[in-house]
mmCIF file of C-alpha atoms in Angstrom:
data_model
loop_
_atom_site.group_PDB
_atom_site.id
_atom_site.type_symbol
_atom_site.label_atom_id
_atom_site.label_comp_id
_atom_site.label_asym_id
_atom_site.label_seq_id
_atom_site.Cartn_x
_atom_site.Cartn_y
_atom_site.Cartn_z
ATOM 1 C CA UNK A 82 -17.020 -7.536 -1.091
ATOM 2 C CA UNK A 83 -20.584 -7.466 -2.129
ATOM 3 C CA UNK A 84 -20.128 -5.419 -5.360
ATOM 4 C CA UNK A 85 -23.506 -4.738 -6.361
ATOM 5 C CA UNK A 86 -22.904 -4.565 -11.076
ATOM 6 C CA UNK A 87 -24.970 -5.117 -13.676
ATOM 7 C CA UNK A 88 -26.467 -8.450 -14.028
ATOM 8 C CA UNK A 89 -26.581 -10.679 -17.534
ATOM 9 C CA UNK A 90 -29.930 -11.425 -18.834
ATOM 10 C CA UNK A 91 -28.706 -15.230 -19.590
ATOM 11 C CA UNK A 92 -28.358 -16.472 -15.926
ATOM 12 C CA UNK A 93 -30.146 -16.072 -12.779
ATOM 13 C CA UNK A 94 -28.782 -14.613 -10.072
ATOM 14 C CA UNK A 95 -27.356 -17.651 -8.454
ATOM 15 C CA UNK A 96 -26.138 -18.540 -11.703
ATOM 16 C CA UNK A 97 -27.609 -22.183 -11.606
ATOM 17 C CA UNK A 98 -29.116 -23.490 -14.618
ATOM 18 C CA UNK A 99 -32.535 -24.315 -11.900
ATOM 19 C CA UNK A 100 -32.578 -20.615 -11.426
ATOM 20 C CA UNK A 101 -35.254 -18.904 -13.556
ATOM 21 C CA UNK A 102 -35.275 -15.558 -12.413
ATOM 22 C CA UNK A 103 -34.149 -12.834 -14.000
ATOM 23 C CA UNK A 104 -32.413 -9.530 -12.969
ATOM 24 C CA UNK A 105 -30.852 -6.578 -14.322
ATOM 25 C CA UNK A 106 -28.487 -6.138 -11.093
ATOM 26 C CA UNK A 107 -26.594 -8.803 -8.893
ATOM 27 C CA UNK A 108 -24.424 -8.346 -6.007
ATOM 28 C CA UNK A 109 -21.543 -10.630 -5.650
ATOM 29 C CA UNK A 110 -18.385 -10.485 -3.450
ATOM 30 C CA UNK A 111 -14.534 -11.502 -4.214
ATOM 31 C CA UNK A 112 -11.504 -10.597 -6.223
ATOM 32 C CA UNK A 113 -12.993 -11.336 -9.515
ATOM 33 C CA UNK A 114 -15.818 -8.290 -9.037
ATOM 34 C CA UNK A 115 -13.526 -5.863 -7.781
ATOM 35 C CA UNK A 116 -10.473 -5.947 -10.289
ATOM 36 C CA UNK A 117 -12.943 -4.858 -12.730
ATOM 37 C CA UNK A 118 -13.673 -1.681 -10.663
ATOM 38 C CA UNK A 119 -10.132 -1.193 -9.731
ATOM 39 C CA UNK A 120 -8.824 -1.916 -13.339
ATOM 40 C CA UNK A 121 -11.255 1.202 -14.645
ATOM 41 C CA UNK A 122 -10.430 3.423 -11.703
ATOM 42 C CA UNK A 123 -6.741 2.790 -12.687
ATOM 43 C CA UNK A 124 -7.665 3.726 -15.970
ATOM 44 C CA UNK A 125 -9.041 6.901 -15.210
ATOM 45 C CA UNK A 126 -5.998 7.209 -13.396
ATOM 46 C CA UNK A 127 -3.640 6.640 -16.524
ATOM 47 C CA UNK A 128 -5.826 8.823 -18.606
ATOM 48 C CA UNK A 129 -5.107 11.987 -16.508
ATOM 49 C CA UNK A 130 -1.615 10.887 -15.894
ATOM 50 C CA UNK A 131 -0.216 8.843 -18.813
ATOM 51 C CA UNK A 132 3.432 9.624 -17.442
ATOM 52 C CA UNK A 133 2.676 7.704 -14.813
ATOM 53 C CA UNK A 134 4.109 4.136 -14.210
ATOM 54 C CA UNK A 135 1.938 1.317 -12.978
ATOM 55 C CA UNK A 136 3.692 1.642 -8.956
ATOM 56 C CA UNK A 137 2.731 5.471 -9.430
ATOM 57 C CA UNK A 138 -1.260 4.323 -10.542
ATOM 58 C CA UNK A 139 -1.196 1.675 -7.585
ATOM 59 C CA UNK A 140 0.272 3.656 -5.113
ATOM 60 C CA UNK A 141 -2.061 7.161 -5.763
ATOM 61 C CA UNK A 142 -4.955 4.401 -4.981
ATOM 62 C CA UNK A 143 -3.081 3.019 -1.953
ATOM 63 C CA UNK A 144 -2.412 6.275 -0.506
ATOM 64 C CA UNK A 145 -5.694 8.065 -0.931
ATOM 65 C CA UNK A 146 -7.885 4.988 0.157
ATOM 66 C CA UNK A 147 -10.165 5.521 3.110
ATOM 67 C CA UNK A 148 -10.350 2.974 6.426
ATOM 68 C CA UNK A 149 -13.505 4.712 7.990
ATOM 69 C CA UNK A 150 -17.065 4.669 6.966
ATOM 70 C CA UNK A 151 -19.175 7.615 6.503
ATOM 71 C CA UNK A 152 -19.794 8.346 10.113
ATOM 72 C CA UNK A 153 -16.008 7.925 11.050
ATOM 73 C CA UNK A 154 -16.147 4.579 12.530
ATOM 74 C CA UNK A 155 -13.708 2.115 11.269
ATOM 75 C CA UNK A 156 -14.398 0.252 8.831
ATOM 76 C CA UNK A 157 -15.956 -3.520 9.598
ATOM 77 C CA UNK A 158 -15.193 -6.811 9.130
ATOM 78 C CA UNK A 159 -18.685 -8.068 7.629
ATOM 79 C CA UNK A 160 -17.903 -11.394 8.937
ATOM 80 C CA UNK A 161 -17.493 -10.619 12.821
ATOM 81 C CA UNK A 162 -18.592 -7.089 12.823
ATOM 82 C CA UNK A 163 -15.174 -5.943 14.128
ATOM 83 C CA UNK A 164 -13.227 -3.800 13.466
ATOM 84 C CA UNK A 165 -11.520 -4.560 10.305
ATOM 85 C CA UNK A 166 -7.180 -4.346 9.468
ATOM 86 C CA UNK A 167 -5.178 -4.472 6.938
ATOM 87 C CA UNK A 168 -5.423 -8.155 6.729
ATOM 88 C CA UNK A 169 -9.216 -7.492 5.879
ATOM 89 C CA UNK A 170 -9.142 -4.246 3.819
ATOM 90 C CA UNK A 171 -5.639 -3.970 2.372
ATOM 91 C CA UNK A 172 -4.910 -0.227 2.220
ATOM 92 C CA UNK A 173 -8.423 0.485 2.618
ATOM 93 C CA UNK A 174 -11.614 1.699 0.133
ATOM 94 C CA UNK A 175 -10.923 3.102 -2.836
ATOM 95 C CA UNK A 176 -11.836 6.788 -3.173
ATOM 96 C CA UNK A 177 -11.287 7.747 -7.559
ATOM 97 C CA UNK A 178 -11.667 11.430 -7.335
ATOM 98 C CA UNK A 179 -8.395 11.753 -4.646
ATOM 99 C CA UNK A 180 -6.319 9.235 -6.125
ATOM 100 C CA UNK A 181 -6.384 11.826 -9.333
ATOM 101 C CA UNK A 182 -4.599 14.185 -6.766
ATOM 102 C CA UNK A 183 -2.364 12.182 -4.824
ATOM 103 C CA UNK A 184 0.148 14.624 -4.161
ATOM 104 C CA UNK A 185 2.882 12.297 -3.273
ATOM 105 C CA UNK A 186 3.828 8.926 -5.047
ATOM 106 C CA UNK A 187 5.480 5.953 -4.002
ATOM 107 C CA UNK A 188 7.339 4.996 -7.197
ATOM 108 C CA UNK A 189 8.881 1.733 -8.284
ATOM 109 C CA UNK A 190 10.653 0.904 -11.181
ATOM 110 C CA UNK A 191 11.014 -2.741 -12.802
ATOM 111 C CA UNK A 192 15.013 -2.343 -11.497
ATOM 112 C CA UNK A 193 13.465 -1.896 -8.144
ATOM 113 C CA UNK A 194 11.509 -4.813 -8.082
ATOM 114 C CA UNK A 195 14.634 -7.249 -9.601
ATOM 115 C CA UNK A 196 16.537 -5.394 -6.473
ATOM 116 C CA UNK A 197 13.559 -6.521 -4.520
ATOM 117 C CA UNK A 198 14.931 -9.937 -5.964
ATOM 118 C CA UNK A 199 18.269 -9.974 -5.432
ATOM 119 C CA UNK A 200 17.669 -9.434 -1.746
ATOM 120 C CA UNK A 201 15.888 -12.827 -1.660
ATOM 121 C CA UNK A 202 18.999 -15.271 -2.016
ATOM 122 C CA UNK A 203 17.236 -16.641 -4.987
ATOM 123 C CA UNK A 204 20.041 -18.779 -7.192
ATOM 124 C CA UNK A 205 21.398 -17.099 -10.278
ATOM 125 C CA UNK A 206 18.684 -19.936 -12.273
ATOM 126 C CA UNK A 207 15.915 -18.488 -10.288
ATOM 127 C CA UNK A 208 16.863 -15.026 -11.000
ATOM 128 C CA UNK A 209 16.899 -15.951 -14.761
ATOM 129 C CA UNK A 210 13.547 -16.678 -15.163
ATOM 130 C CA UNK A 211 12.799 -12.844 -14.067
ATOM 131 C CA UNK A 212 15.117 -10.948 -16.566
ATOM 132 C CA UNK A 213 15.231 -13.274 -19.385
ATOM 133 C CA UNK A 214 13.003 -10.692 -21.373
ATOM 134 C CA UNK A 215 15.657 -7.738 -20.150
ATOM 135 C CA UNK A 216 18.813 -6.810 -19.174
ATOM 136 C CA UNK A 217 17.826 -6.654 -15.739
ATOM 137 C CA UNK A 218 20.679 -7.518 -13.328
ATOM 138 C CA UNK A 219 21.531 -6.872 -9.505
ATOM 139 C CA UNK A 220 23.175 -4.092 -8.700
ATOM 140 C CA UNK A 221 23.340 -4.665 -4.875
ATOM 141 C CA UNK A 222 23.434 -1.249 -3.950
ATOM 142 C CA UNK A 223 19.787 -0.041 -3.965
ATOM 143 C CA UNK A 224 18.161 -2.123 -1.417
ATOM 144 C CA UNK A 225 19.725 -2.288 2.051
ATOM 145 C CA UNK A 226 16.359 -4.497 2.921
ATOM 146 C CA UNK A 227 14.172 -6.120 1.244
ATOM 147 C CA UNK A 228 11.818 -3.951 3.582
ATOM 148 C CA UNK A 229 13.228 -0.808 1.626
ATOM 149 C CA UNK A 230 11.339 -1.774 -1.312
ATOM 150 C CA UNK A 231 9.191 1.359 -2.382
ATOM 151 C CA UNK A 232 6.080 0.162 -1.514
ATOM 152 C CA UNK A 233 3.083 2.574 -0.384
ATOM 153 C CA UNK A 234 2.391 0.363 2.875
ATOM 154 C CA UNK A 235 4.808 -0.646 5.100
ATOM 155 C CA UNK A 236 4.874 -4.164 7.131
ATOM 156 C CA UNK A 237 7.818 -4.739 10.006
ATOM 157 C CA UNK A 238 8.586 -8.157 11.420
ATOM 158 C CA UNK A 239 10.139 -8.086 14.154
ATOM 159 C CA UNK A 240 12.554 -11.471 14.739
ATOM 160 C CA UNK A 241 12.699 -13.956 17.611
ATOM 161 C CA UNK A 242 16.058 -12.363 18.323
ATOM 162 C CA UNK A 243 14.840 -10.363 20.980
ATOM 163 C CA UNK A 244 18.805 -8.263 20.472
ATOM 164 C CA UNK A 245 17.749 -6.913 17.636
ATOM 165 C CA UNK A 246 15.494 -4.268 19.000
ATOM 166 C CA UNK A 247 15.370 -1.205 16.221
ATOM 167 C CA UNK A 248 14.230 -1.755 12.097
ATOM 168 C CA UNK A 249 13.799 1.086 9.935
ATOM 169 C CA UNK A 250 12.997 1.487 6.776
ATOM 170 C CA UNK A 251 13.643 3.907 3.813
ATOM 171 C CA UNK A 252 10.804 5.182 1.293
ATOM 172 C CA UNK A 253 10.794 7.991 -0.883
ATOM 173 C CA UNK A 254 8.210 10.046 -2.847
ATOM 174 C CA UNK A 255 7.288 11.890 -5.412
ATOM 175 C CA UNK A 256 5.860 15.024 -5.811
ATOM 176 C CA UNK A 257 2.803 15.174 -7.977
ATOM 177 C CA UNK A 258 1.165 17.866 -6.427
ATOM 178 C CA UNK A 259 1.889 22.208 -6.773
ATOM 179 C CA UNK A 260 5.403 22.633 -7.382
ATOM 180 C CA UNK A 261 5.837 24.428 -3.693
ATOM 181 C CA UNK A 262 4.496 21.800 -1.310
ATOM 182 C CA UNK A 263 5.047 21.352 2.390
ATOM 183 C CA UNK A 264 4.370 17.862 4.131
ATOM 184 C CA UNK A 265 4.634 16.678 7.545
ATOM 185 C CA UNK A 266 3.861 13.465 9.234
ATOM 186 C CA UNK A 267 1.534 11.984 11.438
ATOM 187 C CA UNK A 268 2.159 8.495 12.952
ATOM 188 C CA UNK A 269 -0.043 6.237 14.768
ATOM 189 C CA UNK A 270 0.509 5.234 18.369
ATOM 190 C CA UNK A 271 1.833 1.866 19.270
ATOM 191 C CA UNK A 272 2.006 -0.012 22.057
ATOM 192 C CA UNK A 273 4.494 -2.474 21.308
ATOM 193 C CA UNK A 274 6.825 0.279 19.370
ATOM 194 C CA UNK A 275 8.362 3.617 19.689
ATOM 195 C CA UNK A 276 8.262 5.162 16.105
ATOM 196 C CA UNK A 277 10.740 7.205 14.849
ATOM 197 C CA UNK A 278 10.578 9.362 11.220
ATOM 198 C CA UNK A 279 13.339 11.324 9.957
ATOM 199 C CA UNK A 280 13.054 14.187 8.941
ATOM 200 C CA UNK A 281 9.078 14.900 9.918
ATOM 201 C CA UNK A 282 8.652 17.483 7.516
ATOM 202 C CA UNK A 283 9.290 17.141 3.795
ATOM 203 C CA UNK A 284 9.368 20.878 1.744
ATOM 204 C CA UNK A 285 9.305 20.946 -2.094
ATOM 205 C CA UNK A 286 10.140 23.052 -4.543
ATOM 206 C CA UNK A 287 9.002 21.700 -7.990
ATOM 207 C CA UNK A 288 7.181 19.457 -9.710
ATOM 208 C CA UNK A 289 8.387 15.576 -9.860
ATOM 209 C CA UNK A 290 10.881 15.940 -7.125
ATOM 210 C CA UNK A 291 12.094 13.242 -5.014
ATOM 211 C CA UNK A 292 11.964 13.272 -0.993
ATOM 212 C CA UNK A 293 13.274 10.210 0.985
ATOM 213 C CA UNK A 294 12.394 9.788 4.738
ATOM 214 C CA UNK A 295 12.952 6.639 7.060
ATOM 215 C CA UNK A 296 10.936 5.123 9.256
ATOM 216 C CA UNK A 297 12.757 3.525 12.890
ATOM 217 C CA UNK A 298 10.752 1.292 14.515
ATOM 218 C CA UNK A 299 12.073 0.199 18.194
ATOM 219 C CA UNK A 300 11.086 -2.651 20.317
ATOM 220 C CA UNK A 301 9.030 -1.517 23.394
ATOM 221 C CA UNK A 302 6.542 -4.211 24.584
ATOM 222 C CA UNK A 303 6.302 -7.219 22.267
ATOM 223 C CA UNK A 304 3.060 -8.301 21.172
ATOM 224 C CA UNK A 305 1.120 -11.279 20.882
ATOM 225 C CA UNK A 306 -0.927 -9.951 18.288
ATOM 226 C CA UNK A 307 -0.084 -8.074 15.276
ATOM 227 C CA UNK A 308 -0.217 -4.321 15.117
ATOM 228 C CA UNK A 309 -1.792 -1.711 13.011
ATOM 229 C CA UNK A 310 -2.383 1.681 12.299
ATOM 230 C CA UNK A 311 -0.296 4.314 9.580
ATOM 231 C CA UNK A 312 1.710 7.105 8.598
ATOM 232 C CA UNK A 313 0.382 10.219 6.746
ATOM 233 C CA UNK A 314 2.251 12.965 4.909
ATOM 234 C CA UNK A 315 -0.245 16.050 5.377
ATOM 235 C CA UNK A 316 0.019 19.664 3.584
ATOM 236 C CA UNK A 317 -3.631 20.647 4.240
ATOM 237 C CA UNK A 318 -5.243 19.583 1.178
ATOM 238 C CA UNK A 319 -3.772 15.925 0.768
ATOM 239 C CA UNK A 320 -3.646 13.257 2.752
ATOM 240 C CA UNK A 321 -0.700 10.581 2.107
ATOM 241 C CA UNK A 322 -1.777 7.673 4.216
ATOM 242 C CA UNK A 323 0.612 4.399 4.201
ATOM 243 C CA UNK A 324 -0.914 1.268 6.595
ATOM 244 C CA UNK A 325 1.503 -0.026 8.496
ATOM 245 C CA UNK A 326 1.515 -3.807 9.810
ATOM 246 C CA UNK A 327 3.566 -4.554 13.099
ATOM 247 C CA UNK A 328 4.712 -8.297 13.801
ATOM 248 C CA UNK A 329 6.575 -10.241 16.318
ATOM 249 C CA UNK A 330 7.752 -13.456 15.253
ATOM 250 C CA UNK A 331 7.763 -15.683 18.784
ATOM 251 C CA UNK A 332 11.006 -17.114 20.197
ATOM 252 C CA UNK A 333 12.067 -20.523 20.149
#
């Protein structure tokens, strides 16, 4: 919101054909003004990494984005002044110069996506329409979940089937940082959960290799509200921060 650009010299800054001022900057908010920014950041991403797959780009932005403002207050909602969540600010502000230096990834692959798919009961017609262009098919052995998907932040919805009282989730990352590099993690309280992450520390030994961890989530005091907070990987220099949304569907 409110991404303050250069302006063209053909329109005001209302853009109404009434409006006869001119300007050299404008400040505008929405989608359309910040995919610009993110698109170059990403670029600048891709130019220093050009290994990298577009999940690795997205999710060194993800994980190195900041949710506090520049006296450590969280950061607001501009329309009620709250507090803002991950409803409001996604995975939070983009910071370029430590999404360079990530340290860990969150990779996906396009046969992680299709699995993605395949968990979603879509018909074999449906599924088509996705792998026409490849030789994508479902393998049914990579995705336990559809919540196992690979994805930097993590959302858990708990059911009206008040039995089912633990989810977890697998993820697994990359390392992009010095070859020996030793993470553990930090996990926001909960009231409505007890949180669970096996194992807590992550050691590696060389470049590129792959981790896994899950993530147990048990039922403690439903909510009537949605949950946030997140889960960081730490080694001292970087900061591997995933948001995590917590949801309980009400019963019948």
């Amino acid at each position: 919101v409110n991404i303050l650009a250069a302006w063209t010299g053909e329109l005001g800054p209302s853009s109404l054909p009434t409006d006869h001022r001119r300007v050299r900057f404008n400040i505008l908010s929405g989608t359309s003004m910040s995919c610009p920014h993110v698109s170059g950041i990403a670029a600048l991403i891709k130019a220093r990494h050009p290994d990298w797959s577009p999940a690795a780009v997205k999710s060194a932005l993800m994980t190195t984005a900041y949710v506090h403002d520049n006296i450590h207050n969280p950061l607001q909602d501009s329309s009620t002044a709250a507090a803002s969540t991950p409803y409001d600010h996604g995975a939070g502000h983009i910071n370029p110069l430590k999404a360079l230096d990530p340290g860990l990834i969150y990779d996906i692959s396009a046969q992680d996506y299709f699995e993605f798919l395949c968990t979603q009961k879509l018909t074999a017609m449906q599924l088509k329409a996705f792998s026409k262009h490849s030789n994508l098919s479902c393998h049914h052995n990579t995705l336990a979940t559809p919540g196992d998907l690979n994805y930097p932040a993590i959302s858990v919805v708990f059911p009206e089937d008040t039995a089912i009282s633990t989810l977890t989730l697998h993820r697994t990352v990359t390392n992009v940082g010095p070859p020996a590099s030793h993470y553990h993690v930090v996990v926001s309280p909960f009231k409505g959960v007890t949180i669970k992450v096996e194992p807590k520390t992550l050691n590696f030994t060389r470049r590129n290799q792959k981790l896994s961890y899950k993530i147990s989530f048990t039922r403690k005091s439903p909510q009537t509200m949605p949950e946030f907070g997140g889960l960081v990987w730490k080694d001292g220099v970087h900061k591997v921060r995933s948001p995590i949304a917590i949801t309980w569907l009400p019963p019948f």
